RNA sequence: UGCCCGGUAGCUCAGUGGCAGAGCAGGUGACUGUUAAUCACUUGGUCGUAGGUUCGAUCCCUACCCGGGCAGCCA
């Protein structure tokens, strides 16, 4: 049996081919006098392969009724194209219509809004835009593993079901096998978690950080890359309830090293996608964000601006800009503040570090000033926070004090505190939102459009 | 969850208190190595849903549903 060739390989073919087979979906068809042009796409690349189907084919009447969306197998010869716009085309000797697509097929060969395509999430990867997005998503995931692998990091799979409800990163989804209509109750009438599947209350993870710390304190340099779940009722273009996150964790590393790693990481990912998804990025630059390529190149060239939280507050206060929410030391930076820093003031990624201890979680290392902790956030234009990280508190007594200050009971964190009891070391890490990074490199402005089947409040169809 | 904007043909959108419109897609034909092909003709509607005001509502009012933007939570 003749082996099929992908459209991508066909278009890159070094020579003509006599025995040629391509399989894919019809994007568009045009009739000429004695033949029909069929453009076939199989998702291997953005471009289509042009097929010349002569009227002498036995099923030519059927071919003339091919519409956008139909699936075909084309056997023939790969030959140099007479027309403009493509090097190679297929002179068909046999066109097998595998599956037709009638007039109800929702995709057309021109202009669809992302909002419409979201409603047909099962068909949208057949569009140019979403094909490009998901090819880029795949490459970005690969680039992440490549980056860490080349630097000696160990990939750790942290649990998706967790018993810890105090990770400090928002609302959690409960995991239970209880009969919700009739759960086992204790004597006091409350639901008996001890009789649940894991003999305790469990949730979907909101972060693998605490577990990653355990492995960093053994394998030195580790990272996680997996799904996380947050039950927040967020309705914005940059929040989803199921998303993927990368969390490197490095032993013998301080905040400075952490910031260096984050910057190196973000730049490496941009560089990789820039060279390996060039064709798809051209599409984004043309139809999604005209300034995309210039911005990506600019980010690669320049060091990220680093400012302490205290400096950032001063800069914002002295900017003369009137904000809806006034800036004040001790409060969280609002979106408008972050955007002003990264989009107006510096026009490049900004790393803000050393935040007041009151507004950051318990595990961040207390600075000598006793006022700030070693937190750092990387802000990028158009998206805002893309990285959040810190050096972790490695001193047992200080960590326990932090917990009490956050109204957490150290007894609930026995294993986590053990990491400080036995051979504690300074260590640091961060979380990078995979989808936010993908938004940044594609210019796509809604997180729902970079996830194959997005989960957002009220939406889990598909 | 709050505030704002929207919902009219398969898609993108006009429109009006009194017979429902265009472009694209689909169909038919013409033309043609075309490439978002072109030209002519043509099919296609519960005007988001339910109430209300009115002689009459797609239009005005109310509620709800759905979509989008922004904010909070964060990645």
Tab-separated table of N, CA and C (backbone and C1' of nucleotides) in Angstrom, chain A residues 30-32 50 82 84 86 89 108-110 118 230 233-236 239-240 334-335 385-386 436 446, chain B residues 1 10-13 24-28 32-37 67-75:
chain	number	residue	atom	x	y	z
A	30	UNK	N	-12.154	25.007	-6.501
A	30	UNK	CA	-12.503	25.910	-7.608
A	30	UNK	C	-12.489	25.110	-8.883
A	31	UNK	N	-13.434	25.383	-9.753
A	31	UNK	CA	-13.480	24.653	-11.020
A	31	UNK	C	-12.759	25.413	-12.119
A	32	UNK	N	-11.993	24.694	-12.907
A	32	UNK	CA	-11.463	25.239	-14.154
A	32	UNK	C	-12.167	24.509	-15.300
A	50	UNK	N	-2.332	22.058	-3.083
A	50	UNK	CA	-3.264	22.176	-4.208
A	50	UNK	C	-3.291	20.889	-5.016
A	82	UNK	N	2.324	24.961	-11.940
A	82	UNK	CA	2.357	25.989	-12.986
A	82	UNK	C	1.952	27.347	-12.440
A	84	UNK	N	1.107	30.494	-9.513
A	84	UNK	CA	1.838	31.243	-8.499
A	84	UNK	C	1.420	30.750	-7.109
A	86	UNK	N	2.648	28.479	-4.947
A	86	UNK	CA	3.086	27.214	-4.366
A	86	UNK	C	4.084	26.544	-5.307
A	89	UNK	N	2.361	20.829	-6.477
A	89	UNK	CA	0.937	20.512	-6.469
A	89	UNK	C	0.778	19.047	-6.859
A	108	UNK	N	-16.347	28.112	7.200
A	108	UNK	CA	-16.216	28.566	5.826
A	108	UNK	C	-14.783	28.951	5.563
A	109	UNK	N	-14.524	29.278	4.311
A	109	UNK	CA	-13.134	29.575	3.996
A	109	UNK	C	-12.770	31.009	4.297
A	110	UNK	N	-13.673	31.751	4.869
A	110	UNK	CA	-13.276	33.099	5.276
A	110	UNK	C	-13.870	33.491	6.624
A	118	UNK	N	-15.499	29.361	19.249
A	118	UNK	CA	-15.535	28.771	20.590
A	118	UNK	C	-16.743	27.861	20.773
A	230	UNK	N	-8.668	25.512	39.690
A	230	UNK	CA	-9.083	26.518	40.673
A	230	UNK	C	-10.576	26.776	40.498
A	233	UNK	N	-14.768	31.782	40.638
A	233	UNK	CA	-15.740	32.257	39.653
A	233	UNK	C	-15.161	33.468	38.927
A	234	UNK	N	-14.103	33.203	38.184
A	234	UNK	CA	-13.418	34.279	37.464
A	234	UNK	C	-13.954	34.369	36.046
A	235	UNK	N	-14.305	35.547	35.625
A	235	UNK	CA	-14.778	35.745	34.257
A	235	UNK	C	-13.941	36.799	33.573
A	236	UNK	N	-12.726	36.424	33.237
A	236	UNK	CA	-11.854	37.344	32.523
A	236	UNK	C	-11.206	36.606	31.365
A	239	UNK	N	-8.275	34.007	32.790
A	239	UNK	CA	-8.477	33.011	33.832
A	239	UNK	C	-9.274	31.821	33.305
A	240	UNK	N	-8.821	30.619	33.652
A	240	UNK	CA	-9.588	29.414	33.366
A	240	UNK	C	-9.592	28.577	34.638
A	334	UNK	N	-2.860	46.683	41.571
A	334	UNK	CA	-4.028	46.378	40.758
A	334	UNK	C	-3.592	46.128	39.312
A	335	UNK	N	-4.505	45.525	38.551
A	335	UNK	CA	-4.213	45.299	37.132
A	335	UNK	C	-3.770	46.573	36.427
A	385	UNK	N	0.392	39.501	34.982
A	385	UNK	CA	1.240	38.530	35.675
A	385	UNK	C	1.324	37.228	34.885
A	386	UNK	N	2.544	36.814	34.602
A	386	UNK	CA	2.740	35.558	33.880
A	386	UNK	C	3.540	34.587	34.732
A	436	UNK	N	-0.962	31.436	29.661
A	436	UNK	CA	-0.630	32.862	29.575
A	436	UNK	C	0.614	33.060	28.726
A	446	UNK	N	-7.511	35.952	24.420
A	446	UNK	CA	-8.441	35.283	25.342
A	446	UNK	C	-7.950	33.873	25.646
B	1	U	P	-22.678	34.045	39.937
B	1	U	O5'	-22.311	35.483	40.572
B	1	U	C5'	-22.553	35.777	41.942
B	1	U	C4'	-21.740	36.975	42.327
B	1	U	C3'	-21.973	38.229	41.500
B	1	U	O3'	-23.137	38.935	41.899
B	1	U	C1'	-19.641	37.899	41.760
B	10	G	P	-29.814	30.189	9.743
B	10	G	O5'	-28.270	29.874	9.917
B	10	G	C5'	-27.822	28.727	10.647
B	10	G	C4'	-26.379	28.484	10.312
B	10	G	C3'	-25.486	29.710	10.466
B	10	G	O3'	-24.946	29.768	11.773
B	10	G	C1'	-25.215	28.807	8.290
B	11	C	P	-24.822	31.195	12.546
B	11	C	O5'	-23.564	31.876	11.846
B	11	C	C5'	-22.257	31.355	12.048
B	11	C	C4'	-21.264	32.145	11.226
B	11	C	C3'	-21.282	33.643	11.461
B	11	C	O3'	-20.487	34.008	12.576
B	11	C	C1'	-21.359	33.222	9.143
B	12	U	P	-20.854	35.338	13.408
B	12	U	O5'	-20.494	36.514	12.392
B	12	U	C5'	-19.138	36.769	12.042
B	12	U	C4'	-19.072	37.975	11.147
B	12	U	C3'	-19.823	39.204	11.655
B	12	U	O3'	-19.041	39.926	12.590
B	12	U	C1'	-20.373	38.836	9.387
B	13	C	P	-19.749	40.876	13.671
B	13	C	O5'	-20.354	42.002	12.748
B	13	C	C5'	-21.656	42.482	12.959
B	13	C	C4'	-22.108	43.161	11.706
B	13	C	C3'	-23.310	44.079	11.879
B	13	C	O3'	-22.891	45.339	12.358
B	13	C	C1'	-23.630	42.700	9.977
B	24	C	P	-21.076	38.387	-2.405
B	24	C	O5'	-20.560	37.349	-1.313
B	24	C	C5'	-19.196	37.321	-0.927
B	24	C	C4'	-18.994	36.461	0.300
B	24	C	C3'	-19.357	34.993	0.159
B	24	C	O3'	-18.369	34.232	-0.520
B	24	C	C1'	-20.228	35.817	2.181
B	25	A	P	-18.796	32.992	-1.398
B	25	A	O5'	-19.397	31.970	-0.333
B	25	A	C5'	-18.551	31.280	0.567
B	25	A	C4'	-19.361	30.386	1.474
B	25	A	C3'	-20.236	29.369	0.760
B	25	A	O3'	-19.520	28.218	0.358
B	25	A	C1'	-21.499	30.475	2.413
B	26	G	P	-19.869	27.507	-0.987
B	26	G	O5'	-21.360	26.997	-0.752
B	26	G	C5'	-21.631	25.922	0.136
B	26	G	C4'	-23.096	25.568	0.091
B	26	G	C3'	-23.660	25.325	-1.301
B	26	G	O3'	-23.394	24.019	-1.776
B	26	G	C1'	-25.097	26.763	-0.124
B	27	G	P	-23.178	23.775	-3.320
B	27	G	O5'	-24.614	24.056	-3.933
B	27	G	C5'	-25.685	23.152	-3.694
B	27	G	C4'	-26.896	23.582	-4.478
B	27	G	C3'	-26.654	23.783	-5.971
B	27	G	O3'	-26.731	22.570	-6.690
B	27	G	C1'	-27.805	25.647	-5.101
B	28	U	P	-25.876	22.381	-8.006
B	28	U	O5'	-26.600	23.332	-9.058
B	28	U	C5'	-27.904	23.034	-9.531
B	28	U	C4'	-28.360	24.086	-10.509
B	28	U	C3'	-27.390	24.390	-11.648
B	28	U	O3'	-27.472	23.441	-12.698
B	28	U	C1'	-28.167	26.413	-10.715
B	32	U	P	-13.529	30.168	-21.148
B	32	U	O5'	-12.485	30.186	-19.940
B	32	U	C5'	-11.631	31.318	-19.745
B	32	U	C4'	-11.058	31.280	-18.357
B	32	U	C3'	-10.228	30.050	-18.021
B	32	U	O3'	-8.898	30.130	-18.501
B	32	U	C1'	-11.749	30.461	-16.268
B	33	G	P	-7.970	28.845	-18.419
B	33	G	O5'	-7.400	29.063	-16.952
B	33	G	C5'	-6.678	28.030	-16.320
B	33	G	C4'	-6.122	28.564	-15.035
B	33	G	C3'	-4.959	29.557	-15.210
B	33	G	O3'	-4.785	30.285	-13.986
B	33	G	C1'	-4.155	27.526	-14.344
B	34	U	P	-5.116	31.871	-13.874
B	34	U	O5'	-6.001	31.941	-12.561
B	34	U	C5'	-7.415	31.872	-12.644
B	34	U	C4'	-7.947	31.075	-11.492
B	34	U	C3'	-7.518	31.559	-10.112
B	34	U	O3'	-8.313	32.651	-9.660
B	34	U	C1'	-7.315	29.213	-10.240
B	35	U	P	-7.655	33.776	-8.695
B	35	U	O5'	-7.169	32.962	-7.416
B	35	U	C5'	-8.113	32.520	-6.438
B	35	U	C4'	-7.409	31.659	-5.427
B	35	U	C3'	-6.373	32.371	-4.565
B	35	U	O3'	-7.020	32.988	-3.474
B	35	U	C1'	-5.510	30.295	-5.347
B	36	A	P	-6.312	34.033	-2.521
B	36	A	O5'	-7.250	34.063	-1.233
B	36	A	C5'	-7.650	32.854	-0.604
B	36	A	C4'	-9.161	32.783	-0.463
B	36	A	C3'	-9.933	33.161	-1.739
B	36	A	O3'	-11.116	32.382	-1.814
B	36	A	C1'	-10.580	34.576	0.016
B	37	A	P	-11.197	31.249	-2.874
B	37	A	O5'	-10.983	32.038	-4.242
B	37	A	C5'	-12.086	32.631	-4.889
B	37	A	C4'	-11.571	33.493	-5.999
B	37	A	C3'	-12.618	34.342	-6.691
B	37	A	O3'	-12.914	35.523	-5.958
B	37	A	C1'	-11.277	33.264	-8.322
B	67	G	P	-22.249	31.597	27.604
B	67	G	O5'	-21.789	32.742	26.604
B	67	G	C5'	-21.492	32.423	25.261
B	67	G	C4'	-21.233	33.674	24.468
B	67	G	C3'	-20.157	34.589	25.017
B	67	G	O3'	-18.847	34.137	24.747
B	67	G	C1'	-22.024	35.868	24.380
B	68	G	P	-17.645	34.495	25.762
B	68	G	O5'	-17.397	36.036	25.472
B	68	G	C5'	-16.939	36.447	24.195
B	68	G	C4'	-16.956	37.949	24.093
B	68	G	C3'	-16.150	38.695	25.133
B	68	G	O3'	-14.769	38.699	24.835
B	68	G	C1'	-18.260	39.719	24.902
B	69	G	P	-13.699	38.809	26.028
B	69	G	O5'	-13.806	40.329	26.460
B	69	G	C5'	-13.435	41.364	25.562
B	69	G	C4'	-13.708	42.705	26.180
B	69	G	C3'	-13.091	42.919	27.556
B	69	G	O3'	-11.721	43.288	27.479
B	69	G	C1'	-15.346	43.602	27.601
B	70	C	P	-10.707	42.795	28.603
B	70	C	O5'	-11.119	43.691	29.852
B	70	C	C5'	-10.940	45.095	29.817
B	70	C	C4'	-11.628	45.745	31.003
B	70	C	C3'	-11.212	45.221	32.370
B	70	C	O3'	-9.970	45.739	32.808
B	70	C	C1'	-13.556	45.412	32.276
B	71	A	P	-9.053	44.856	33.787
B	71	A	O5'	-9.877	44.881	35.139
B	71	A	C5'	-10.016	46.087	35.869
B	71	A	C4'	-10.853	45.875	37.102
B	71	A	C3'	-10.390	44.754	38.032
B	71	A	O3'	-9.316	45.159	38.860
B	71	A	C1'	-12.725	44.613	37.713
B	72	G	P	-8.217	44.100	39.316
B	72	G	O5'	-8.981	43.270	40.433
B	72	G	C5'	-9.343	43.866	41.675
B	72	G	C4'	-10.172	42.908	42.469
B	72	G	C3'	-9.505	41.566	42.736
B	72	G	O3'	-8.696	41.614	43.896
B	72	G	C1'	-11.691	41.228	41.901
B	73	C	P	-7.208	41.013	43.849
B	73	C	O5'	-7.444	39.448	43.878
B	73	C	C5'	-8.086	38.845	44.995
B	73	C	C4'	-8.451	37.429	44.656
B	73	C	C3'	-7.316	36.586	44.081
B	73	C	O3'	-6.492	36.058	45.097
B	73	C	C1'	-9.317	36.253	42.837
B	74	C	P	-4.923	36.396	45.131
B	74	C	O5'	-4.446	35.872	43.731
B	74	C	C5'	-3.461	34.880	43.663
B	74	C	C4'	-3.749	34.009	42.488
B	74	C	C3'	-2.554	33.834	41.558
B	74	C	O3'	-1.797	32.723	41.988
B	74	C	C1'	-4.434	34.517	40.296
B	75	A	P	-0.212	32.663	41.541
B	75	A	O5'	-0.241	32.187	40.016
B	75	A	C5'	0.849	31.436	39.518
B	75	A	C4'	0.878	31.469	38.015
B	75	A	C3'	0.918	32.874	37.434
B	75	A	O3'	1.704	32.902	36.281
B	75	A	C1'	-1.015	31.746	36.679
